[in-house]
mmCIF file of C-alpha atoms and ligand atoms in Angstrom:
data_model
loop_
_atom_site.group_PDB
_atom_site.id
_atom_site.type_symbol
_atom_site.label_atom_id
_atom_site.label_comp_id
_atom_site.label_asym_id
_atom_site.label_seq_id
_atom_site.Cartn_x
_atom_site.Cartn_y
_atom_site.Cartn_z
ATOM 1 C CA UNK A 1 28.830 43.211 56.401
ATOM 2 C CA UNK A 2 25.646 44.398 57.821
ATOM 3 C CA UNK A 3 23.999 44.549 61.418
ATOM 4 C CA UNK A 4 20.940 41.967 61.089
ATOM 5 C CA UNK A 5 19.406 44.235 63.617
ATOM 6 C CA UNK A 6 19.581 47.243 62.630
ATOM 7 C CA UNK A 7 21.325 47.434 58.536
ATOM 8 C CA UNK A 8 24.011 49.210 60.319
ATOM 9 C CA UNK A 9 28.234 48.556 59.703
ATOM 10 C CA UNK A 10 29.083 45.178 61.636
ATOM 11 C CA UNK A 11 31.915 45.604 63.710
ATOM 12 C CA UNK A 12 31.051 41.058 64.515
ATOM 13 C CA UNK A 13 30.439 38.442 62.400
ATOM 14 C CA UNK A 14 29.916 34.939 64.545
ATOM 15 C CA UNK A 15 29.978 32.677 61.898
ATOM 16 C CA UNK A 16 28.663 29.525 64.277
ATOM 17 C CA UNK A 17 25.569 31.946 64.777
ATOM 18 C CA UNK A 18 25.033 32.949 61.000
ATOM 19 C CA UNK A 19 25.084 36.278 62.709
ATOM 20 C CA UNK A 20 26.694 40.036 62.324
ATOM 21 C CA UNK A 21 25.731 42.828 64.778
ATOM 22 C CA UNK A 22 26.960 46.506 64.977
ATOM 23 C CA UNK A 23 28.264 47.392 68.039
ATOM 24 C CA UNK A 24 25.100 48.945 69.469
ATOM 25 C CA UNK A 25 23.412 45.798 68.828
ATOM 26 C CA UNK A 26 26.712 43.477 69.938
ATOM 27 C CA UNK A 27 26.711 45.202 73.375
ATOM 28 C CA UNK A 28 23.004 44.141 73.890
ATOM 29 C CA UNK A 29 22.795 41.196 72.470
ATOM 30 C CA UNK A 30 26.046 39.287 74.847
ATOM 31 C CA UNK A 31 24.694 40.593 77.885
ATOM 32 C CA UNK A 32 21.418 38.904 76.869
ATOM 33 C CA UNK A 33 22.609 36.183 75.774
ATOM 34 C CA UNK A 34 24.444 35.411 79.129
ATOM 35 C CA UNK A 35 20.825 36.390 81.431
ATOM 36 C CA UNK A 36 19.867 33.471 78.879
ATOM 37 C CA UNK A 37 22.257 30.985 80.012
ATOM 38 C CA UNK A 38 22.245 31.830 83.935
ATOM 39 C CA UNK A 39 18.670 30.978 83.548
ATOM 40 C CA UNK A 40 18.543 27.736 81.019
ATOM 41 C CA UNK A 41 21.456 26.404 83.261
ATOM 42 C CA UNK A 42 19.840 27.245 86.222
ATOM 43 C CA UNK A 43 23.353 29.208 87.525
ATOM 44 C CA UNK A 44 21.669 31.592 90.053
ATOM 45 C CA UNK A 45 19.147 34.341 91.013
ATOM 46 C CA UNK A 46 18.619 38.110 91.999
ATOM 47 C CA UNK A 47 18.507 37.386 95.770
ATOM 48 C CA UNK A 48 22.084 35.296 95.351
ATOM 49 C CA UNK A 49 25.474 36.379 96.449
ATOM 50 C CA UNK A 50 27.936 36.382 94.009
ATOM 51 C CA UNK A 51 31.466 35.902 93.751
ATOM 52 C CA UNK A 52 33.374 36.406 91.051
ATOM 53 C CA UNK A 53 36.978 35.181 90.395
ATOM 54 C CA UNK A 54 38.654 38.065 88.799
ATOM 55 C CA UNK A 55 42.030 37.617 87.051
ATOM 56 C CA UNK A 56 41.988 41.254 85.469
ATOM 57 C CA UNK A 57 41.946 39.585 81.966
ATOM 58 C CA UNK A 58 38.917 40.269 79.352
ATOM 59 C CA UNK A 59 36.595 37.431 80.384
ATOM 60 C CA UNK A 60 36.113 37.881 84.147
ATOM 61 C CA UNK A 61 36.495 41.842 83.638
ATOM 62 C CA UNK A 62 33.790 41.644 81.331
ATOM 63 C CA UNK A 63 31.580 38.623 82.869
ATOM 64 C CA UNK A 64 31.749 41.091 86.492
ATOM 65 C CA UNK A 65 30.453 44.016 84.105
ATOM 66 C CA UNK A 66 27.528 42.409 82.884
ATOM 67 C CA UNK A 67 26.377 40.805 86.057
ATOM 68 C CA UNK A 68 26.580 44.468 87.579
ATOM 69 C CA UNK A 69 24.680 45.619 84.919
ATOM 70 C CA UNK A 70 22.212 42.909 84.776
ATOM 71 C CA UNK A 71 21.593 43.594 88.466
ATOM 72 C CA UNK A 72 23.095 40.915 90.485
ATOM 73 C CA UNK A 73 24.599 41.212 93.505
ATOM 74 C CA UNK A 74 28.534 40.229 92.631
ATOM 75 C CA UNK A 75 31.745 40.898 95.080
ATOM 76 C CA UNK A 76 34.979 40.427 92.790
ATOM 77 C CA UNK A 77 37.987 37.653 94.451
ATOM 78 C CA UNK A 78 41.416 38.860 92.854
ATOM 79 C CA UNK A 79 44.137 36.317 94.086
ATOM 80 C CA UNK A 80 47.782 37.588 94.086
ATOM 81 C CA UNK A 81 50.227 35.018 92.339
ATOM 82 C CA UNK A 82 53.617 36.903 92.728
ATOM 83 C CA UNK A 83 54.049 35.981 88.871
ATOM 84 C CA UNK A 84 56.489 38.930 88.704
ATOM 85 C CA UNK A 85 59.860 38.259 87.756
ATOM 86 C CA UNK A 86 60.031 39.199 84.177
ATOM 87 C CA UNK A 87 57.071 41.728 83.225
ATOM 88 C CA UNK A 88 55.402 42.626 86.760
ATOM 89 C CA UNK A 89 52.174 40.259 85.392
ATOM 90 C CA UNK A 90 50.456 39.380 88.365
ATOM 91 C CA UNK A 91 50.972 43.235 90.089
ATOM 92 C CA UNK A 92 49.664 44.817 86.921
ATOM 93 C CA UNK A 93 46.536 42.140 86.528
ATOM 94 C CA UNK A 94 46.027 43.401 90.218
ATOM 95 C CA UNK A 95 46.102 46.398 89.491
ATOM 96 C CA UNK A 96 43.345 46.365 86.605
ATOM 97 C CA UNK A 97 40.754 44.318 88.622
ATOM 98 C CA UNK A 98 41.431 47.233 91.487
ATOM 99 C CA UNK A 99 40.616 50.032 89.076
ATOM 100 C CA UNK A 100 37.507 48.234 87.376
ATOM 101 C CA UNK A 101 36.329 47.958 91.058
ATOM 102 C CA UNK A 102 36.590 51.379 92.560
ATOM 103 C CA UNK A 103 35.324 52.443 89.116
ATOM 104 C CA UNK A 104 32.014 50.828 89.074
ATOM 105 C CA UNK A 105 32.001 50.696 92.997
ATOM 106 C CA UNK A 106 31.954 47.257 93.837
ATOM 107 C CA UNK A 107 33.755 45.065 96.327
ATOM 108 C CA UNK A 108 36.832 43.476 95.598
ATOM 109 C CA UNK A 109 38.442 40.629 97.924
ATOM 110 C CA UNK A 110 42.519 40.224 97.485
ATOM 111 C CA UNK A 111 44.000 37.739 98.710
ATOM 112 C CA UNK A 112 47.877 37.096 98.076
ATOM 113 C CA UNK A 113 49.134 33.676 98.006
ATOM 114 C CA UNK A 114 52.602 34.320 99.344
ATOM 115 C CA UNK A 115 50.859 35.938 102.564
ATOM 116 C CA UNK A 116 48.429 33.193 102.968
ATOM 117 C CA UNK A 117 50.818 30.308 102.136
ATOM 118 C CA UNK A 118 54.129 31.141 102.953
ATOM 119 C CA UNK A 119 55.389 31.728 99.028
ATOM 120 C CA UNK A 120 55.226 33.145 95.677
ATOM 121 C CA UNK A 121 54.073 30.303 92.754
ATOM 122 C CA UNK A 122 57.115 30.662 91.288
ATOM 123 C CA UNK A 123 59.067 30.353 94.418
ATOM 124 C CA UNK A 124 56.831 27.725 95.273
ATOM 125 C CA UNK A 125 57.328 26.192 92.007
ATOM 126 C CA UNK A 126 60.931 26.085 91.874
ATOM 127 C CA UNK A 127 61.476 24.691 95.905
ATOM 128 C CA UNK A 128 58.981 21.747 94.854
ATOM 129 C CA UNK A 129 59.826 20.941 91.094
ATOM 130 C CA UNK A 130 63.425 21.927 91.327
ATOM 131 C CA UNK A 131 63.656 23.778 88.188
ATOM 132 C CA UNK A 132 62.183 20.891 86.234
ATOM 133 C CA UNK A 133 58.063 21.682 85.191
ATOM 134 C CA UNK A 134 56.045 24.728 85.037
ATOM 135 C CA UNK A 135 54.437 26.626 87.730
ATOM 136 C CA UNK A 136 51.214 25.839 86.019
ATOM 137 C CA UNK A 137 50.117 22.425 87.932
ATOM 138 C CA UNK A 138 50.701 24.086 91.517
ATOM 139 C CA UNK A 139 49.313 27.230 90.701
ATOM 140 C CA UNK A 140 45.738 26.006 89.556
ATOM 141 C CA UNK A 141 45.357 24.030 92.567
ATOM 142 C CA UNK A 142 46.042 26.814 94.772
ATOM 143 C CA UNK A 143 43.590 28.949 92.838
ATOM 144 C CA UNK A 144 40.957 26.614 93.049
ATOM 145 C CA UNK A 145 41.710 25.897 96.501
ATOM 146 C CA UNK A 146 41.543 29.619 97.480
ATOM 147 C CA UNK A 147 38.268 30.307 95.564
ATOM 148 C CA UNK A 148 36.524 28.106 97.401
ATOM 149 C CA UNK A 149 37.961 28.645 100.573
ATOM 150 C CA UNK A 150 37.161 32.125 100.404
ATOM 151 C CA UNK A 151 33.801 31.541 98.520
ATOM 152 C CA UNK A 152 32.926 28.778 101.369
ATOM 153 C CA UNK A 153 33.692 30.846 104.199
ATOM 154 C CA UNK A 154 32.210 34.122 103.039
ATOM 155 C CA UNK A 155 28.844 32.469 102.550
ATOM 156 C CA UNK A 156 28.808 33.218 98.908
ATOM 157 C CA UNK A 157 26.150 31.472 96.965
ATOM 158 C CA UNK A 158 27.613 30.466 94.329
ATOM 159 C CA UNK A 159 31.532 31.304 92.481
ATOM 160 C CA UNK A 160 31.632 32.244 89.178
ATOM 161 C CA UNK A 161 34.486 32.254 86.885
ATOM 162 C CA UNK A 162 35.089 33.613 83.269
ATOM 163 C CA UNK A 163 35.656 30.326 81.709
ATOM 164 C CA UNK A 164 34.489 30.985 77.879
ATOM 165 C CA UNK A 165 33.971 28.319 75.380
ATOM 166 C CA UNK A 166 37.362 28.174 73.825
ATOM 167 C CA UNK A 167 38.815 27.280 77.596
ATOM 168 C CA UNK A 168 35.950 24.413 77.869
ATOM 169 C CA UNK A 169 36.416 23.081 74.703
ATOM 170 C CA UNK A 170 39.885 22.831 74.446
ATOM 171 C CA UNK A 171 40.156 20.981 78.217
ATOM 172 C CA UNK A 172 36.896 18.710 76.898
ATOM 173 C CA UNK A 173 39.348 17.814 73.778
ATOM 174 C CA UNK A 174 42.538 17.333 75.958
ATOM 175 C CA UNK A 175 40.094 15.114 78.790
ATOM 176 C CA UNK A 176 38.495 13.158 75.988
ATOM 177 C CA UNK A 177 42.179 12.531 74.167
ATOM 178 C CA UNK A 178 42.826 10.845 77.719
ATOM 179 C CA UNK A 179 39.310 9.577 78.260
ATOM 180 C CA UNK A 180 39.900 10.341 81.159
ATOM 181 C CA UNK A 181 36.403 9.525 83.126
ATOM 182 C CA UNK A 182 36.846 11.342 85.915
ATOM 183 C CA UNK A 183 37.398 14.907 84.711
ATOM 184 C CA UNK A 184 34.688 14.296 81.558
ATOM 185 C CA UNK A 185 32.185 13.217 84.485
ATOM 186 C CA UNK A 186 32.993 16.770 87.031
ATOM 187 C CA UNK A 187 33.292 19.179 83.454
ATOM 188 C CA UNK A 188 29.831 21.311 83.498
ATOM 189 C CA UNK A 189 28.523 24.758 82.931
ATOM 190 C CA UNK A 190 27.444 24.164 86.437
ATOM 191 C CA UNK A 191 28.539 22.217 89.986
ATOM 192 C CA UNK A 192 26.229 21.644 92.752
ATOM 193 C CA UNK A 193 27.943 22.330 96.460
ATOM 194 C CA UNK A 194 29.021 19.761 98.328
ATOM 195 C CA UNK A 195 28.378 19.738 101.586
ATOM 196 C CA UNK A 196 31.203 20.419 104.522
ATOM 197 C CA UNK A 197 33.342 22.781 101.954
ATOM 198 C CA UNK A 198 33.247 23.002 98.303
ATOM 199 C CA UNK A 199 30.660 26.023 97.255
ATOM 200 C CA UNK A 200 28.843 25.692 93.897
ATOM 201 C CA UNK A 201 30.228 27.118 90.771
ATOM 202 C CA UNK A 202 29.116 28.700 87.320
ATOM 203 C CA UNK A 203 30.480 29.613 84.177
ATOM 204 C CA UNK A 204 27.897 31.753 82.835
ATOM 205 C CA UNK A 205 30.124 32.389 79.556
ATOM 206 C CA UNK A 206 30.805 28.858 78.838
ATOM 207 C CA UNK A 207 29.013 29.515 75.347
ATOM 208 C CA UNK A 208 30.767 32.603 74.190
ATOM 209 C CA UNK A 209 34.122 31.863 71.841
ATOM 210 C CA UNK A 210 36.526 34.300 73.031
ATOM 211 C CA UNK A 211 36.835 36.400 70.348
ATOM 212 C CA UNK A 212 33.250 37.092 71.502
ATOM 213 C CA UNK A 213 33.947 38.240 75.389
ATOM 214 C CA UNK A 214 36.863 40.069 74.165
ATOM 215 C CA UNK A 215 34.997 42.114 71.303
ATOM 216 C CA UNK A 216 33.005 43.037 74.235
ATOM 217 C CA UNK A 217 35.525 44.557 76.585
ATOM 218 C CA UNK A 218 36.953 46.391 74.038
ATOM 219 C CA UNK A 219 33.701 48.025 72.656
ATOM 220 C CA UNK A 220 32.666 48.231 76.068
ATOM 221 C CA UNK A 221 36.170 50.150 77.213
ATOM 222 C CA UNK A 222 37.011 48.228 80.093
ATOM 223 C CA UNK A 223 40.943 48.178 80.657
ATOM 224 C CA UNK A 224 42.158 44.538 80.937
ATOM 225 C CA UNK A 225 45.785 42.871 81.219
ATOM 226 C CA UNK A 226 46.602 42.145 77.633
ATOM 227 C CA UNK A 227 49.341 40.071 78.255
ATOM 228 C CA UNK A 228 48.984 36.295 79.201
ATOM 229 C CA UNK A 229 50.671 34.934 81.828
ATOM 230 C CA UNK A 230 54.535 34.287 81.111
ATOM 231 C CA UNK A 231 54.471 30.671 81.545
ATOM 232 C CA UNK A 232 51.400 29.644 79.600
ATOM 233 C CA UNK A 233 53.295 29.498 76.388
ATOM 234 C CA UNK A 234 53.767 26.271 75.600
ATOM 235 C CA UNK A 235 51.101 24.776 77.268
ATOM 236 C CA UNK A 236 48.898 22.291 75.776
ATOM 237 C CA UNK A 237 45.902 23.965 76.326
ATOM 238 C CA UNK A 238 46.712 26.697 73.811
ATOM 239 C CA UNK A 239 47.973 23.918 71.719
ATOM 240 C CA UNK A 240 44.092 21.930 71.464
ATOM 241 C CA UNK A 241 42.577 25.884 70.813
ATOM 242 C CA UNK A 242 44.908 26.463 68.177
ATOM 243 C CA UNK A 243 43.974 23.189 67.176
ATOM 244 C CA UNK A 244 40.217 23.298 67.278
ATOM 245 C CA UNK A 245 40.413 27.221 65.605
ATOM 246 C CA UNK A 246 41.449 25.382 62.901
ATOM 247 C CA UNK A 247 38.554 23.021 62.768
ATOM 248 C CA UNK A 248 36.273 26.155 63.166
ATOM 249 C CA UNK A 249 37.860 27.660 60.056
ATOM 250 C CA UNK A 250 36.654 25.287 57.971
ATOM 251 C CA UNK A 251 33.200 24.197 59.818
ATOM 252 C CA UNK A 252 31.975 27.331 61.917
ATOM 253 C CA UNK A 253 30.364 26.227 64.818
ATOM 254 C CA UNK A 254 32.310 22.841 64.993
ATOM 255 C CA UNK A 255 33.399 24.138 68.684
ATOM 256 C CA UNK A 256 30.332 24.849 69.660
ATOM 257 C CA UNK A 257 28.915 21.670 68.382
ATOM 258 C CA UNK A 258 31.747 19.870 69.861
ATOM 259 C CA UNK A 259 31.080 21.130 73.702
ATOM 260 C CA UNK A 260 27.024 21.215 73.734
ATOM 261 C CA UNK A 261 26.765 17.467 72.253
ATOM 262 C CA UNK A 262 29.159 16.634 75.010
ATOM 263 C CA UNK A 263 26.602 17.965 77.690
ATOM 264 C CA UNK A 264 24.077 15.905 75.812
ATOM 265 C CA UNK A 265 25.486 12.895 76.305
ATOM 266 C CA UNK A 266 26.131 13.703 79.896
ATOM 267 C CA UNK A 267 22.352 14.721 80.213
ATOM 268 C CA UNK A 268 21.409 11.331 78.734
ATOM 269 C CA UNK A 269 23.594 9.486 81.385
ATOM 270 C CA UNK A 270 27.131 8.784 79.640
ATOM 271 C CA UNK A 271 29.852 9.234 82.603
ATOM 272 C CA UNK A 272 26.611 8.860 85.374
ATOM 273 C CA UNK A 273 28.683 6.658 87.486
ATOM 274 C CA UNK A 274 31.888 8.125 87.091
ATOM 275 C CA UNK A 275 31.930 11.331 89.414
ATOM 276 C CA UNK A 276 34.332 10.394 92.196
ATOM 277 C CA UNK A 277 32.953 13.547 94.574
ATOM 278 C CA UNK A 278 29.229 12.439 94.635
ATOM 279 C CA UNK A 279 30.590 8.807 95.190
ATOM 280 C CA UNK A 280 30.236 10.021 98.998
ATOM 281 C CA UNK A 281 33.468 8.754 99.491
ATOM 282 C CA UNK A 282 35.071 11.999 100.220
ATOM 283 C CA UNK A 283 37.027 13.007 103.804
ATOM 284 C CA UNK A 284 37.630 16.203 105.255
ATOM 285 C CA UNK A 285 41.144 17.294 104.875
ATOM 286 C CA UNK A 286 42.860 16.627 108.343
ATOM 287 C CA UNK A 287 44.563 20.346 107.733
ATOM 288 C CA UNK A 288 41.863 22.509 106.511
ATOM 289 C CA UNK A 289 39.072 20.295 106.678
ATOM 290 C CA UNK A 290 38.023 21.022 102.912
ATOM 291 C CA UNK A 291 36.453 17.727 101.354
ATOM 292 C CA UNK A 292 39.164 15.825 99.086
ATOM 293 C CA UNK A 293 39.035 12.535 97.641
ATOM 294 C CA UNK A 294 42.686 12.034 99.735
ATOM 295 C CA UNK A 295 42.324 10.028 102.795
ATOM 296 C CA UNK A 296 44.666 12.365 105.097
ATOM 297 C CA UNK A 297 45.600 15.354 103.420
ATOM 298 C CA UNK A 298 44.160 17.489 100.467
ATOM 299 C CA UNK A 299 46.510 18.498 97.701
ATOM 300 C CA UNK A 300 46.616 22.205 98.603
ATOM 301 C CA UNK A 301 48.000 21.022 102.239
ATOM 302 C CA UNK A 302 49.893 18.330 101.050
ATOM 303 C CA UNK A 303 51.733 20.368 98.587
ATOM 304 C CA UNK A 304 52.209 23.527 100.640
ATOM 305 C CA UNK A 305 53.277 21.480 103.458
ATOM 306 C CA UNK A 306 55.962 20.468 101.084
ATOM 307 C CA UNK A 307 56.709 23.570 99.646
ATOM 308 C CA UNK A 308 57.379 25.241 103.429
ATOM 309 C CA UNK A 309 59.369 22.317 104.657
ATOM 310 C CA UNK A 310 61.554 22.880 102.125
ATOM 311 C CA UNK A 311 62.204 26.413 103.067
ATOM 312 C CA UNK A 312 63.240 25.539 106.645
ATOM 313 C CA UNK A 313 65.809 23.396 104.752
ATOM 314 C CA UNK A 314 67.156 25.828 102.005
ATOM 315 C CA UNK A 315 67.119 28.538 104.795
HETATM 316 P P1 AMP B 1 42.592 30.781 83.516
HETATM 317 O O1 AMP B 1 42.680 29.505 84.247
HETATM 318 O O2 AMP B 1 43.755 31.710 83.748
HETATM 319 O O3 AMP B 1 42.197 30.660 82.084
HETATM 320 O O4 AMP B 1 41.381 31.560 84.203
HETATM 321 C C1 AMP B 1 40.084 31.057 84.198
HETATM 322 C C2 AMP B 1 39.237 31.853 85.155
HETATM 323 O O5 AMP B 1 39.758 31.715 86.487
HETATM 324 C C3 AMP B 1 39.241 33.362 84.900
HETATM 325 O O6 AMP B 1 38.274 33.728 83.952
HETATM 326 C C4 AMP B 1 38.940 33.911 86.263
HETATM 327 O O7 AMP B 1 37.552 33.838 86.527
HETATM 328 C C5 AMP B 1 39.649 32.942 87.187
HETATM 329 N N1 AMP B 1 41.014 33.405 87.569
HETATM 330 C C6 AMP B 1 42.182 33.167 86.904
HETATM 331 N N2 AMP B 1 43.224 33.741 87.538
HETATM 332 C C7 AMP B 1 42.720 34.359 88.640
HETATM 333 C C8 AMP B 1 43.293 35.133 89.713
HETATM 334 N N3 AMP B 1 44.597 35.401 89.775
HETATM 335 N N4 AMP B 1 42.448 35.604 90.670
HETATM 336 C C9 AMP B 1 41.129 35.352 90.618
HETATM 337 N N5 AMP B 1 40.549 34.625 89.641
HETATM 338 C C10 AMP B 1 41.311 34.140 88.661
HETATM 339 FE FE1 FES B 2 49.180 30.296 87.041
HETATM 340 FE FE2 FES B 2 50.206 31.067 84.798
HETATM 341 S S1 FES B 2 51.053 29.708 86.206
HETATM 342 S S2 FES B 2 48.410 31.789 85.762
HETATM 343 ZN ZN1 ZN B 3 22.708 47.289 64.728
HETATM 344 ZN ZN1 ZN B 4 43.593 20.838 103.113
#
């Protein structure tokens, strides 16, 4: 196979694209492609403060790199789990966003959930589901709670995460198996802040597959965690990508087909009604004073509340 650029070896053929680059041309082409998107979608701009939500894996290592490259002004948020029982995952993904940072000299912001909230996830986990359930469920809503808590308060402009196609498509498939209205209405490339707490948010890889942003961290030699986290085996998310791989196999670019027609519908008004957090009937959480569609409590307070009450009991 043969770089359409430049006749040279192809070390990527994206199939979806009916295109193969060397890795010259590969390493200038993604980086382009994602100034593309951040200006299509209307994401952000030069003068903007940045933050990025690093997890030390290949997409947010790589989506930090190519904003610092491309010139934007980008701080990095790492957020300490305490996933470390059985293969030290969440001190050695700290550990790679650190390096990546005092390497290229940027700023990174750690924050550690067991300082901040009283607990480890899995400790948190296991006091609230009692050994029945995954960590999963608790652990994304404290990571989106913290991101924009710290995004919110730091006067960051807008939060980016490294979300890549294969993560959007597979929770469009899973939301649209549900139909469930709500999420289908709030899934976007892009979310406008809402006022009193919740900062705006990007996905400027959104139309990458992630064979794509990992090719690029390789041939670009950034060190990222390899390993996934030890409790996403088994989840259902990896089921619908394994799923829609398939699909690509035998129709390349069904994926990407699959996710942008989706955003044309939306454009053209499907699901217009159906956003619960521009129905302005949002409060501010009586804890932490974050909107939430609650009328007392948000979910992060409600559920950490829980989690620390039972500690005073088991202790
Ligand atoms: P995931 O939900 O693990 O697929 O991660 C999706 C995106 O969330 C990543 O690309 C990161 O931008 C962000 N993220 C995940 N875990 C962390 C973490 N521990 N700290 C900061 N950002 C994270
Ligand atoms: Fe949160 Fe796995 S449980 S990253
Ligand atoms: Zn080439
Ligand atoms: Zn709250």
């Amino acid at each position: 196979m043969k770089c359409r650029k430049c006749g040279g070896k192809a070390v990527i053929n994206m199939r979806q694209h009916k295109l193969a680059l060397c890795k010259e041309h590969f390493l200038i082409w993604l980086p382009e492609q994602t100034q593309r998107f951040i200006e299509k979608y209307h994401m952000f701009g030069y003068q903007d403060r940045i933050l990025v939500a690093v997890s030390g894996g290949k997409d947010s290592l790589a989506l930090w790199d190519i904003l610092h490259h491309l010139g934007y002004q980008a701080d990095g948020l790492y957020i300490g789990l305490g996933i470390n029982q059985e293969n030290g995952y969440s001190l050695k993904s700290q550990e790679f966003a650190e390096k990546f940072a005092i390497k290229n000299n940027l700023k990174l912001i750690v924050v550690d959930v067991a300082e901040i909230a009283g607990a480890t996830i899995p400790d948190a986990a296991a006091l609230t589901l009692r050994g029945k359930g995954k960590p999963c469920s608790i652990c994304g809503l404290t990571k989106r709670h913290i991101m924009n808590r710290v995004a919110y308060q730091g006067q960051y402009d807008v939060l980016v995460t490294g979300h890549n196609l294969d993560d959007e498509a597979a929770a469009l498939f899973g939301n649209t198996l549900n139909w469930a209205v709500g999420y289908l209405a709030r899934q976007s490339p892009v979310l406008e802040e809402i006022t009193g707490g919740l900062a705006r948010k990007a996905k400027p890889f959104f139309r990458f597959y992630e064979r794509e942003t990992a090719a690029y961290a390789l041939l670009q030699g950034i060190d990222y965690i390899y390993q996934e986290c030890p409790h996403a085996t088994g989840a259902k998310s990896i089921y619908y990508k394994e799923q829609l791989n398939q699909l690509e196999a035998d129709r390349p670019g069904a994926k990407l087909s699959f996710y942008l027609s989706f955003l044309r519908a939306k454009e053209s008004g499907l699901f217009a009604h159906q956003d619960p957090a521009t129905q302005a009937n949002l409060n501010s959480c009586q804890t932490c004073g974050q909107p939430t569609s609650a009328p007392e409590q948000c979910a992060f307070c409600r559920t950490w509340d829980r989690v620390r009450g039972r500690q005073t009991i088991t202790a």
